[in-house]
Tab-separated table of C-alpha atoms and ligand atoms in Angstrom:
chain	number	residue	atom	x	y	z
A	46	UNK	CA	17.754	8.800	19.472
A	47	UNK	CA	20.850	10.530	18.305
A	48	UNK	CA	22.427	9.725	14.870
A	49	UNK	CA	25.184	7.219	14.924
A	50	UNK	CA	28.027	6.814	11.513
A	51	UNK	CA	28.987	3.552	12.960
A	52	UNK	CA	27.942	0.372	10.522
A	53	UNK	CA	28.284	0.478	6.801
A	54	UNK	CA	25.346	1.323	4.444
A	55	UNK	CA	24.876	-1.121	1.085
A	56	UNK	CA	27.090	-2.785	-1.045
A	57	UNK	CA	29.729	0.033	-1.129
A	58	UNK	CA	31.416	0.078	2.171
A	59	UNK	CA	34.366	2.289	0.613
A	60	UNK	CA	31.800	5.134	0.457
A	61	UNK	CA	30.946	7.590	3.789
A	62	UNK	CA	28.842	5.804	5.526
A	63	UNK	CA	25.019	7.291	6.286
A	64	UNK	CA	23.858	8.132	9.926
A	65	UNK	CA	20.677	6.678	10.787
A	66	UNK	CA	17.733	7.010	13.476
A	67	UNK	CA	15.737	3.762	13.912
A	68	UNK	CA	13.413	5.900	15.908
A	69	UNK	CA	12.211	9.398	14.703
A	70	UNK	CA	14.459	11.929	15.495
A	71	UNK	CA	13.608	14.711	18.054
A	72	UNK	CA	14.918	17.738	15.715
A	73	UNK	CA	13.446	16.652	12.311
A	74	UNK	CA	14.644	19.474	10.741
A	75	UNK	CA	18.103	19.059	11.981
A	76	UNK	CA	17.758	15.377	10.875
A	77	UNK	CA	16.702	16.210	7.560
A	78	UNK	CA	19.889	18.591	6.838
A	79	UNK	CA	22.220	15.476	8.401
A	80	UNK	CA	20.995	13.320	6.171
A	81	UNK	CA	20.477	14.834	3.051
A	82	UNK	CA	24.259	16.511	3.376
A	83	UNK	CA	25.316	12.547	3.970
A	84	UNK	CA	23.498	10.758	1.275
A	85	UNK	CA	24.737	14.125	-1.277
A	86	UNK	CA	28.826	13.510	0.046
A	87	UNK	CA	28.026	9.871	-0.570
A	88	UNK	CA	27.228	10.089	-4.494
A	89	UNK	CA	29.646	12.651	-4.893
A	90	UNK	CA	32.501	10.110	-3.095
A	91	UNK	CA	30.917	7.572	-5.828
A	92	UNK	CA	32.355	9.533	-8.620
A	93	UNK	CA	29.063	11.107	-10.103
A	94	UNK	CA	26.281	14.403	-8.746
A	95	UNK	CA	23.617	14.204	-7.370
A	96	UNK	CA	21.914	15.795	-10.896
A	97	UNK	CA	23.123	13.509	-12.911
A	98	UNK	CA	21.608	10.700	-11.066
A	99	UNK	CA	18.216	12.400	-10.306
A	100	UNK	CA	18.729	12.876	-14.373
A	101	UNK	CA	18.923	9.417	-15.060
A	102	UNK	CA	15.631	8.731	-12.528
A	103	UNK	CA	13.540	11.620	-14.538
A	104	UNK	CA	15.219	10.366	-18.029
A	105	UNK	CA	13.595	6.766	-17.245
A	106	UNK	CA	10.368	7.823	-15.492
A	107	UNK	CA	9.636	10.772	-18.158
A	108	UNK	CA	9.431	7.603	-20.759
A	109	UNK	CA	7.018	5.982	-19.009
A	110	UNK	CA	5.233	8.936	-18.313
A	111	UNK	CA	5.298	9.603	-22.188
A	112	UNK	CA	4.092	5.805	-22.329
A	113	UNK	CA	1.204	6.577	-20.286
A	114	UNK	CA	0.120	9.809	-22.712
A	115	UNK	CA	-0.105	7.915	-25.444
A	116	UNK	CA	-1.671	5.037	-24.426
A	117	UNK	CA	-4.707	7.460	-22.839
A	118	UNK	CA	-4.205	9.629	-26.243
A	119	UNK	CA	-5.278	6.264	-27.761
A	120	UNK	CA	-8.079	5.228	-25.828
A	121	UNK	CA	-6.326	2.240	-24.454
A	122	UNK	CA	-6.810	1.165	-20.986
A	123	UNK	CA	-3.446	1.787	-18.963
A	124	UNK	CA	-4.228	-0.475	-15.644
A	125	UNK	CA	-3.662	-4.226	-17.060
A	126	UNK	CA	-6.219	-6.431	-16.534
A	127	UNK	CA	-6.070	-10.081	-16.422
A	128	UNK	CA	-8.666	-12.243	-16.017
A	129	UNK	CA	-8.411	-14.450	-12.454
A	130	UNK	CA	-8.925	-18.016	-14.473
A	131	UNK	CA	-5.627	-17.274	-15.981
A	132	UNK	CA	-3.580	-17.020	-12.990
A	133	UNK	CA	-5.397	-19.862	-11.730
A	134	UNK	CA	-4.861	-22.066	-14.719
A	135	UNK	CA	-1.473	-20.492	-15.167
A	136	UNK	CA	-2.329	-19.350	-18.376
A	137	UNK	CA	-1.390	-15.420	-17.750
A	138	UNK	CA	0.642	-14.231	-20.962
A	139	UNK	CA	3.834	-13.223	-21.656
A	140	UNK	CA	2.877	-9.852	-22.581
A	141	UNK	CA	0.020	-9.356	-19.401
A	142	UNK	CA	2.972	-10.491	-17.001
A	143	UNK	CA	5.333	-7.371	-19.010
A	144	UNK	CA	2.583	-4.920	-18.829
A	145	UNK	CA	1.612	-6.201	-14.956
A	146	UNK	CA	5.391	-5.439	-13.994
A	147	UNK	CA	5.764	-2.270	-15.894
A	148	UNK	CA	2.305	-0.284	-14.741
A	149	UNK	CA	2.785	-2.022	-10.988
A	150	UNK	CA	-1.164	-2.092	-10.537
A	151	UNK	CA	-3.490	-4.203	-11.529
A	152	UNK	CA	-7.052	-5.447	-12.192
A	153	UNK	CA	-8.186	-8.997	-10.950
A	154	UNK	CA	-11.347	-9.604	-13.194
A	155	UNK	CA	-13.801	-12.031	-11.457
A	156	UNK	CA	-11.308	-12.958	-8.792
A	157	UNK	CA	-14.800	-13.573	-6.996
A	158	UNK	CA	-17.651	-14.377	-8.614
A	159	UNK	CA	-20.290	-11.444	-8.781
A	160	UNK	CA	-23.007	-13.882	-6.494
A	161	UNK	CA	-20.384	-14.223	-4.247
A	162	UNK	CA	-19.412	-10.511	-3.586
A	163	UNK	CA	-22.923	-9.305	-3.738
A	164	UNK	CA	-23.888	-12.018	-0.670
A	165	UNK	CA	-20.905	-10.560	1.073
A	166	UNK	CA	-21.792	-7.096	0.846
A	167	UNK	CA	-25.355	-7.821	2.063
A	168	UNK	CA	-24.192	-10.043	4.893
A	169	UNK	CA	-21.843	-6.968	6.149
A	170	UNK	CA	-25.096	-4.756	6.279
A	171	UNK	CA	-26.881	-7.649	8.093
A	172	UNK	CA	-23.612	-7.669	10.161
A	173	UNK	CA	-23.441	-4.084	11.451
A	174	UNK	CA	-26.971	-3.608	11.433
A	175	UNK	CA	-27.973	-6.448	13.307
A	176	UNK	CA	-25.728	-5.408	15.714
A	177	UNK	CA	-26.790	-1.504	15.973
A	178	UNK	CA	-23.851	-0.164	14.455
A	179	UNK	CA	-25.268	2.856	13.019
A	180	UNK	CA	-26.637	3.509	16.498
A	181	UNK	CA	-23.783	2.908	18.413
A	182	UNK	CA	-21.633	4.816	15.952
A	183	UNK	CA	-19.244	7.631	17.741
A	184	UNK	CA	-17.865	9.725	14.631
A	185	UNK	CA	-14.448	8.968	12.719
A	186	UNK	CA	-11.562	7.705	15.290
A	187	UNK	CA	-9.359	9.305	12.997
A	188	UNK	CA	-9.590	11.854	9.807
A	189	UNK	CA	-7.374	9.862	7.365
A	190	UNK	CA	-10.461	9.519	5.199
A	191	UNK	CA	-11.844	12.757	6.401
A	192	UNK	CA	-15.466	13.617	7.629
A	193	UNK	CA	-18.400	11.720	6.618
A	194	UNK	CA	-21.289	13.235	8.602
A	195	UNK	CA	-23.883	10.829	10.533
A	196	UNK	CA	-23.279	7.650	8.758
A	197	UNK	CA	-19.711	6.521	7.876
A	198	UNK	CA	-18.643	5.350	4.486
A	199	UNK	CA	-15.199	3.431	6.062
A	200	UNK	CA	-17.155	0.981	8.166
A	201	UNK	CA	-14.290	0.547	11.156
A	202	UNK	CA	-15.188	-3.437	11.301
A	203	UNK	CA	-13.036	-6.175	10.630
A	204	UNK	CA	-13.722	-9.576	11.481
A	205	UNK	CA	-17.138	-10.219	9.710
A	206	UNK	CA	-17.748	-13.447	8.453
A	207	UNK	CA	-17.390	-11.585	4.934
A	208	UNK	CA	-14.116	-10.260	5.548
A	209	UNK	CA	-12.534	-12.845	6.721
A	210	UNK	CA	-14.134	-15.525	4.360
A	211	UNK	CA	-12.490	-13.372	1.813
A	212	UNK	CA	-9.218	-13.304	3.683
A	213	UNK	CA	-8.805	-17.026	3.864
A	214	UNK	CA	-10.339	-17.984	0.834
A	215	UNK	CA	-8.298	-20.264	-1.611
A	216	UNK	CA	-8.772	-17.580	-4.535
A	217	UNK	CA	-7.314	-14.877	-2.277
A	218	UNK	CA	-4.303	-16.597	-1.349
A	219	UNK	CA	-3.589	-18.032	-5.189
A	220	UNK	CA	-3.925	-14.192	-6.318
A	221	UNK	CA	-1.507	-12.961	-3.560
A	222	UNK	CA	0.675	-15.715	-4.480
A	223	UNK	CA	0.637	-14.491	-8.075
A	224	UNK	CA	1.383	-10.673	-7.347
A	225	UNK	CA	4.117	-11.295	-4.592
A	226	UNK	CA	5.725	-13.387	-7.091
A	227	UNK	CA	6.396	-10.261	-9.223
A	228	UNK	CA	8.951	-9.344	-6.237
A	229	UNK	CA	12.288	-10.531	-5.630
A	230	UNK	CA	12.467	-12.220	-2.321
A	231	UNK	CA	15.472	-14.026	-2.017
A	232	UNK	CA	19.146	-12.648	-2.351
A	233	UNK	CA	22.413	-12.378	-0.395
A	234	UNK	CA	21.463	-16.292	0.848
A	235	UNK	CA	18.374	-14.377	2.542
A	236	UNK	CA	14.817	-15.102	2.048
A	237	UNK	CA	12.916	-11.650	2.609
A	238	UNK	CA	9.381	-12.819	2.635
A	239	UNK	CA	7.534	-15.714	1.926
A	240	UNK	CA	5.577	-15.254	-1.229
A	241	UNK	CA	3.004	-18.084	-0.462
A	242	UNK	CA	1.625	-17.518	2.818
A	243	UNK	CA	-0.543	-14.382	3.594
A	244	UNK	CA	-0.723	-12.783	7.298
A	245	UNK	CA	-4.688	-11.873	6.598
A	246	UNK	CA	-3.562	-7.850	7.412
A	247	UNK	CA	-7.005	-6.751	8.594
A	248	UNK	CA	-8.465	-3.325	7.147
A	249	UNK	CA	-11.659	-1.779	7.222
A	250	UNK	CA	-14.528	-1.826	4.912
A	251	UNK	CA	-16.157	0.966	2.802
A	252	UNK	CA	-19.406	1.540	1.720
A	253	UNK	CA	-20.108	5.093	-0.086
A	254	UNK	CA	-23.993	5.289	-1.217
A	255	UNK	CA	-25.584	5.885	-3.816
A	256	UNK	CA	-25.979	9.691	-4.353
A	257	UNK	CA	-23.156	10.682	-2.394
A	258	UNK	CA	-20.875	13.619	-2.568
A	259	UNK	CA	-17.059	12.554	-1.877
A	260	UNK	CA	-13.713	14.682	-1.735
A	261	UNK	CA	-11.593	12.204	-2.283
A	262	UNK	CA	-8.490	11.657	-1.237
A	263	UNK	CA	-5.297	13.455	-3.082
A	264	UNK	CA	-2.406	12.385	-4.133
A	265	UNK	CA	-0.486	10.194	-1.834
A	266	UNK	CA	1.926	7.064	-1.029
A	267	UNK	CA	1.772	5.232	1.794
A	268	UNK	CA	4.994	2.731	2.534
A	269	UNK	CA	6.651	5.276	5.207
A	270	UNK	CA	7.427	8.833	5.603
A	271	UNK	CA	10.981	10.012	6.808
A	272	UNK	CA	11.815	6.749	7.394
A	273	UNK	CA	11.895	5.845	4.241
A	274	UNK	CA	15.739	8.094	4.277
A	275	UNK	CA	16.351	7.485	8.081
A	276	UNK	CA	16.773	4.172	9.173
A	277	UNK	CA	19.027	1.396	8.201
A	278	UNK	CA	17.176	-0.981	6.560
A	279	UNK	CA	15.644	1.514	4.340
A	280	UNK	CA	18.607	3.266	3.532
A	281	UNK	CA	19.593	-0.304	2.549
A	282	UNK	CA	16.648	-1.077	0.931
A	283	UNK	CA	16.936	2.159	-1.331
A	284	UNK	CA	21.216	2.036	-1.089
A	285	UNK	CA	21.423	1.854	-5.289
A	286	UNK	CA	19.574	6.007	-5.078
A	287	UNK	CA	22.390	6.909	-2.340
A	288	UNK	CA	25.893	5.044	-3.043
A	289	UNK	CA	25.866	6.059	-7.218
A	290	UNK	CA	24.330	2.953	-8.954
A	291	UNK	CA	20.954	4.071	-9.352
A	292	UNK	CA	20.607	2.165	-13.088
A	293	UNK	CA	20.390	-0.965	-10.557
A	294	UNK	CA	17.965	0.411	-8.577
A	295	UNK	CA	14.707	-2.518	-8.737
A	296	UNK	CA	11.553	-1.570	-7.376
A	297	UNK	CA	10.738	-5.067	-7.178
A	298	UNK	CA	13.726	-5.778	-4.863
A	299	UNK	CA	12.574	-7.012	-1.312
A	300	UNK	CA	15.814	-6.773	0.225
A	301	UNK	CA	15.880	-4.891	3.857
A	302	UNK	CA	12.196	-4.040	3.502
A	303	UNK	CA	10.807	-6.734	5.770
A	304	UNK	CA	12.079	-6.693	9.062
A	305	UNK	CA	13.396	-3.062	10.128
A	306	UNK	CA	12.021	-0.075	12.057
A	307	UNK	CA	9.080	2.265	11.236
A	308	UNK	CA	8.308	5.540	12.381
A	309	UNK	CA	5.061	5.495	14.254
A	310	UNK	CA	2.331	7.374	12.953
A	311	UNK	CA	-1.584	7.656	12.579
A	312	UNK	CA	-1.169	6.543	8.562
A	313	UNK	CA	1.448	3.383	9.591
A	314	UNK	CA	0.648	0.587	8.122
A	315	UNK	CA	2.725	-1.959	10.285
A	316	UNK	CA	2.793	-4.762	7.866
A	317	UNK	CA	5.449	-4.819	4.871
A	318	UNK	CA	2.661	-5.445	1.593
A	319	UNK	CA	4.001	-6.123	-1.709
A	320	UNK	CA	0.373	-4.564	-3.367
A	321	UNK	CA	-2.425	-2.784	-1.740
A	322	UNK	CA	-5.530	-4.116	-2.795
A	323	UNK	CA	-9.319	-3.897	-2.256
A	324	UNK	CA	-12.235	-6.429	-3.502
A	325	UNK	CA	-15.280	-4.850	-4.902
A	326	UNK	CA	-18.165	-5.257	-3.428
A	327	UNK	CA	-20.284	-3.575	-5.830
A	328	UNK	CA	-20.245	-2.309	-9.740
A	329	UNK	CA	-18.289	0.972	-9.930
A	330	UNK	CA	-17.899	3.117	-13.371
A	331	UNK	CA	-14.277	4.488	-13.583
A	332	UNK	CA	-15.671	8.521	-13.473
A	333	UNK	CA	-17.317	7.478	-10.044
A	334	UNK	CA	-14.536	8.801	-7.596
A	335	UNK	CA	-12.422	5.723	-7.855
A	336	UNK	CA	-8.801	4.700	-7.504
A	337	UNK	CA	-6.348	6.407	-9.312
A	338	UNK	CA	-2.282	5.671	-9.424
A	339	UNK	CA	0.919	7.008	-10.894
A	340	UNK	CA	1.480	3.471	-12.537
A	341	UNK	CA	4.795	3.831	-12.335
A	342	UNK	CA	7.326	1.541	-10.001
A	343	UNK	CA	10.005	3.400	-10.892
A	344	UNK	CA	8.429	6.760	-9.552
A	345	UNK	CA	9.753	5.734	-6.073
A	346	UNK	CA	13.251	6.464	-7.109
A	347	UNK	CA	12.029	9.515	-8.286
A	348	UNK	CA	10.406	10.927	-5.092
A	349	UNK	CA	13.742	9.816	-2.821
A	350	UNK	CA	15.868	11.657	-4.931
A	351	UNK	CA	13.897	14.570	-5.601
A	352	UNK	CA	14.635	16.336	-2.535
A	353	UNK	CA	18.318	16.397	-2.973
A	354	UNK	CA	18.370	18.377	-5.446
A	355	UNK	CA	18.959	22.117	-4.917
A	356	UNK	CA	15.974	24.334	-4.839
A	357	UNK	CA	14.355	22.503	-2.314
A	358	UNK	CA	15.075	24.027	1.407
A	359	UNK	CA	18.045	22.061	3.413
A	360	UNK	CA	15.574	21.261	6.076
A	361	UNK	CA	12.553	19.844	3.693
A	362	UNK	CA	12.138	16.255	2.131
A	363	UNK	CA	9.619	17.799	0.088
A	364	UNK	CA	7.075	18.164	2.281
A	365	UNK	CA	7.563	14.435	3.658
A	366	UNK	CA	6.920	14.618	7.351
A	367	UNK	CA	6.184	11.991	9.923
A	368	UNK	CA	2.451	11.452	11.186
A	369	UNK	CA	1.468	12.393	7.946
A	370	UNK	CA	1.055	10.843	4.661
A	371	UNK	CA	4.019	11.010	1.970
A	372	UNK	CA	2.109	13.714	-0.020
A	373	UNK	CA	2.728	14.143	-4.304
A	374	UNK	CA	2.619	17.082	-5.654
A	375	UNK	CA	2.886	19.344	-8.845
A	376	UNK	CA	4.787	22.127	-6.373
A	377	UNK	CA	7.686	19.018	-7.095
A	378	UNK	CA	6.142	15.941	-8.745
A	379	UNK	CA	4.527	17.558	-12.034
A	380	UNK	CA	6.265	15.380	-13.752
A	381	UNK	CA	4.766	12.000	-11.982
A	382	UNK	CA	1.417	13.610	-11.900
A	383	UNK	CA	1.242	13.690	-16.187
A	384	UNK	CA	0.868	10.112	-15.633
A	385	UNK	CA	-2.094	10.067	-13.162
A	386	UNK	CA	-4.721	6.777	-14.107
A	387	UNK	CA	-8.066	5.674	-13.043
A	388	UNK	CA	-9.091	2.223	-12.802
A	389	UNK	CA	-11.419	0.907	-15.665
A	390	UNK	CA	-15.108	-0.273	-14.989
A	391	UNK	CA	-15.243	-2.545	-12.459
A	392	UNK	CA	-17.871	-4.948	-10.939
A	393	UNK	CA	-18.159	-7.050	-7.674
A	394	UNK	CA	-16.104	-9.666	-7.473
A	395	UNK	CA	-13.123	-7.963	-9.601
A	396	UNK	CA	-9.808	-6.885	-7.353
A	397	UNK	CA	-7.908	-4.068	-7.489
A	398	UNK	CA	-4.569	-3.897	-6.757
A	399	UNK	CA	-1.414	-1.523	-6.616
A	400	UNK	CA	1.977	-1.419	-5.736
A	401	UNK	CA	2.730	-0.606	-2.235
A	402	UNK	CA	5.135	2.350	-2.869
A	403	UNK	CA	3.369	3.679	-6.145
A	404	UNK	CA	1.649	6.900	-5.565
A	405	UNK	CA	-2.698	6.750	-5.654
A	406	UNK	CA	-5.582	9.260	-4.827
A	407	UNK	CA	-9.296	8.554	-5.127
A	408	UNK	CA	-11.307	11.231	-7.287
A	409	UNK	CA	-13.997	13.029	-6.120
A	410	UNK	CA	-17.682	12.398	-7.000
A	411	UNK	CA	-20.870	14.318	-6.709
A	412	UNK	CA	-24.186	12.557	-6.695
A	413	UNK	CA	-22.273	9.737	-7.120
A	414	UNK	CA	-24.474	6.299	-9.106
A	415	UNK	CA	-24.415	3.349	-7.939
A	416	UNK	CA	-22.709	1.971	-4.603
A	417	UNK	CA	-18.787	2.213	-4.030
A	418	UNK	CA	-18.397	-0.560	-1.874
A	419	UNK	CA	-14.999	-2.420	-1.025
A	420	UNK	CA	-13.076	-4.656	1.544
A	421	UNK	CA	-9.524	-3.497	1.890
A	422	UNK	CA	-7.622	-6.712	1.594
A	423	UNK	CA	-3.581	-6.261	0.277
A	424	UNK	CA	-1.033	-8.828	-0.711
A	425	UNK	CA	1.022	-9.312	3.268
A	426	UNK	CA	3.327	-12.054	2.899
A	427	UNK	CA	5.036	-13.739	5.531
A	428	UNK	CA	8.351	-12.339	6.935
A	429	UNK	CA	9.641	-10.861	10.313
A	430	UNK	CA	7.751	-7.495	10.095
A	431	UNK	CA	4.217	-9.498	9.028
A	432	UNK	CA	5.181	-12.053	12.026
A	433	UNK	CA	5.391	-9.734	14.621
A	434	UNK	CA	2.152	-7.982	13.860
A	435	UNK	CA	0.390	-11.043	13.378
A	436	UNK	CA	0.887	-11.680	17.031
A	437	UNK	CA	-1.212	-8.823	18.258
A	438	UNK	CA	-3.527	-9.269	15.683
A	439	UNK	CA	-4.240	-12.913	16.333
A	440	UNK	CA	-5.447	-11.052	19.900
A	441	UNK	CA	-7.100	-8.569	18.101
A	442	UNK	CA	-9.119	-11.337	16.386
A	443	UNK	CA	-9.884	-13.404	19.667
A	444	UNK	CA	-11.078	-10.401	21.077
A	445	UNK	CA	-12.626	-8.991	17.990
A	446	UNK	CA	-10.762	-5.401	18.849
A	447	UNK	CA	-9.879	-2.865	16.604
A	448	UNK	CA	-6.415	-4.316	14.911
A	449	UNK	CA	-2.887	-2.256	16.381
A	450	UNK	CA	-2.843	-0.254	13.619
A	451	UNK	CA	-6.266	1.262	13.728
A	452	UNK	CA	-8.217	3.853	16.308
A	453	UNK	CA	-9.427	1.997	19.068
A	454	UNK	CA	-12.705	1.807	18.565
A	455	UNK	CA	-13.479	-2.218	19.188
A	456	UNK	CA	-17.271	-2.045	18.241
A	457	UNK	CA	-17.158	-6.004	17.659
A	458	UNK	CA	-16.236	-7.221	20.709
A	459	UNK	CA	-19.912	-7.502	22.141
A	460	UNK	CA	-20.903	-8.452	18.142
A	461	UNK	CA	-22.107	-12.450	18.685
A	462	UNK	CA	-21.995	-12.934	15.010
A	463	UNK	CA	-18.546	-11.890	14.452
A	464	UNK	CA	-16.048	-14.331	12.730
A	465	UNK	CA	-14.444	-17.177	15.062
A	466	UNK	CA	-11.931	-19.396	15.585
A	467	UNK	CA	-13.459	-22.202	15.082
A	468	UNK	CA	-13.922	-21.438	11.488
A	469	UNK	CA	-10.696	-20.737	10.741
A	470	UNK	CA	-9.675	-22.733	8.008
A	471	UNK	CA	-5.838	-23.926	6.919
A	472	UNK	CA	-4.885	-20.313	5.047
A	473	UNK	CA	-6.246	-18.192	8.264
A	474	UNK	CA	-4.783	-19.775	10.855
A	475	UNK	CA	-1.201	-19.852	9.065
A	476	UNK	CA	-2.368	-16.264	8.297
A	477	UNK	CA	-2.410	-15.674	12.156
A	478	UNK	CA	0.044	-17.527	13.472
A	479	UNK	CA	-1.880	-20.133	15.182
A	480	UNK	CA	-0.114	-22.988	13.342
B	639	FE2	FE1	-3.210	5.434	0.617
């Protein structure tokens, strides 16, 4: 598709308008130069450089990242934690809602009880073994979590009575209510998303045993790639970085996130998710290979802007590149990475939750104690991106097939035992669609 100037960008019509590509370009490169040379004449027609707004971005992040020092220098915990009878009872504080909204991630303790996530992990192994999994298992159908020899650790299942028990339960819902209510999702007359209905995005499980040795996975976000710079809607979405207002610039702003064009990839995630999020299924200590983020929200602005600046090459985004994850780095993210922070102790039942442009790894482990066993279950909500996935994965479902956004790999389709219809309750069939 060939870049187009027609159609104003943001609030600030007066100001050269962007081109755009709402499918990836053929010449990235070429692409690249276009539109950083368009988004650096727009700030400049705003009145102000591009430094001095990538200075106000590093001024505010480089305080939280100071924020994040000291609390470790202390010995506090930096992910907040609140405990899930709060947010049922609406009882959360004052000051866990502040410190929820300012680190972006968060800790769900006993958002299940420990029985209950225990049975489920034991009624996954029933699942796949009882259905010959292991035996019938072909290799990885992709690398994103790299090689794991004989036996996977990511389990490619997803409709398990487990799963999807988990999906539709009444504490899952009431917990993604609660975290897409830290997002704005009305403005301009338009409602972005619904906060209070899920659309059950299905994921994979994974199981990492005891005594294993794990690479883990570096430092990463995963909400787009060029895209993110390249189409409309995002250049909407992110239009306070490009038209000179960045001190307006709200991570927590839904607006043009939820219904435009994505650039296909093997790392898309289809759905728009306010947090990612997994359940554990087991106890984990927090120096066995967990989750780690940059618990910033404000580090998005950050990595836009970043490759604007002068010393990176015209035709580089900072090593952002489509088909690939958005990678962070200390070649131009040193600053970001200061603030680096693993989850604390968890045990099954507790959630996990992050963000969904805030920058995570998972740390590597040898000989690894204990299980490290979770469902991958984010906060989805509603709205015309969610909508039109659900649609092929309400198929997926009734099929039991590997979900759109997966390899095709469709082990449970012969699986009896898989989750069904008929057991759908009110939350998973609004969740797919079928009401
Ligand atoms: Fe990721």
């Amino acid at each position: 598709m060939t870049a187009t100037s027609a159609g104003t960008t943001g609030s600030s019509p007066t100001l050269p308008a962007l081109p755009h590509w709402e499918s990836t370009p053929a010449d990235l490169k070429a692409a690249i130069r276009e539109v950083k040379a368009a988004i650096r004449a727009r700030i400049a027609a705003s009145g102000r450089s591009v430094e001095e707004v990538f200075a106000v971005v590093e001024r505010r992040v480089a305080a939280r990242v100071a924020e994040v020092e000291a609390a470790k220098a202390a010995g506090e915990t930096v992910w907040p934690v609140i405990d899930y009878a709060d947010i049922e009872a609406g009882t959360v504080s004052a000051g866990d809602l502040t410190k929820l909204r300012r680190r972006g991630c968060l800790v769900v303790r006993g958002h299940f009880p420990r029985e209950q996530a225990l049975a489920w992990d034991a009624g996954i192994v029933d699942y796949v073994e009882g259905n010959r999994f292991f035996e019938s298992y072909r290799g990885p159908g992709d690398d994103f979590f790299g090689s794991v020899g004989s036996k996977p650790e990511i389990y490619p299942v997803y409709w398990s009575p487990a799963q999807m028990q988990a999906r539709q339960s009444d504490r899952m819902a009431r917990v993604q209510s609660f975290l897409n209510g830290q997002w704005k999702h009305e403005s301009g007359g338009v409602t972005w998303f619904d906060p209070d209905r899920d659309s059950l995005y299905p994921d994979r499980i994974r199981r990492r045993p005891e005594g294993a040795d794990s690479a883990g996975l570096g430092t990463h976000l995963d909400p787009g790639t060029l895209d993110l710079w390249m189409t409309e809607a995002y250049q909407q979405a992110f239009r306070h970085l490009f038209d000179g207002t960045v001190e307006q610039y709200d991570p927590w702003d839904a607006a043009h996130r939820t219904a435009g064009p994505q650039y296909p990839g093997t790392t898309m995630c289809s759905a728009f998710r306010t947090f990612q999020g997994w359940t554990a299924l087991s106890d984990m200590d927090h120096d066995q290979g967990v989750l780690h983020t940059v618990p910033i929200p404000e580090a998005m602005a950050y990595l836009m802007l970043r490759p604007l600046l002068d010393d990176v090459p015209d035709d580089d985004m900072c090593g952002v590149t489509v088909n690939q994850v958005f990678p962070a780095n200390e070649t131009w993210h040193s600053l970001l990475l200061r603030a680096v922070s693993g989850i604390p102790d968890v045990t099954a039942g507790d959630s996990v939750w992050w963000h969904a442009d805030m920058i995570h790894s998972v740390a590597p482990v040898t000989n690894q104690r204990g299980w490290g066993n979770v469902m991958y279950i984010p906060a989805a909500p509603w709205c015309p991106r969610n909508e039109a996935y659900a649609a092929s994965v309400r198929e997926a479902f009734l099929t039991g097939s590997s979900p759109g956004d997966f390899p095709e790999e469709h082990y449970e389709r012969t699986w009896p035992d898989r989750f069904r219809a008929e057991s759908l309750n009110t939350t998973g069939r609004r969740g797919l669609g079928l009401d």
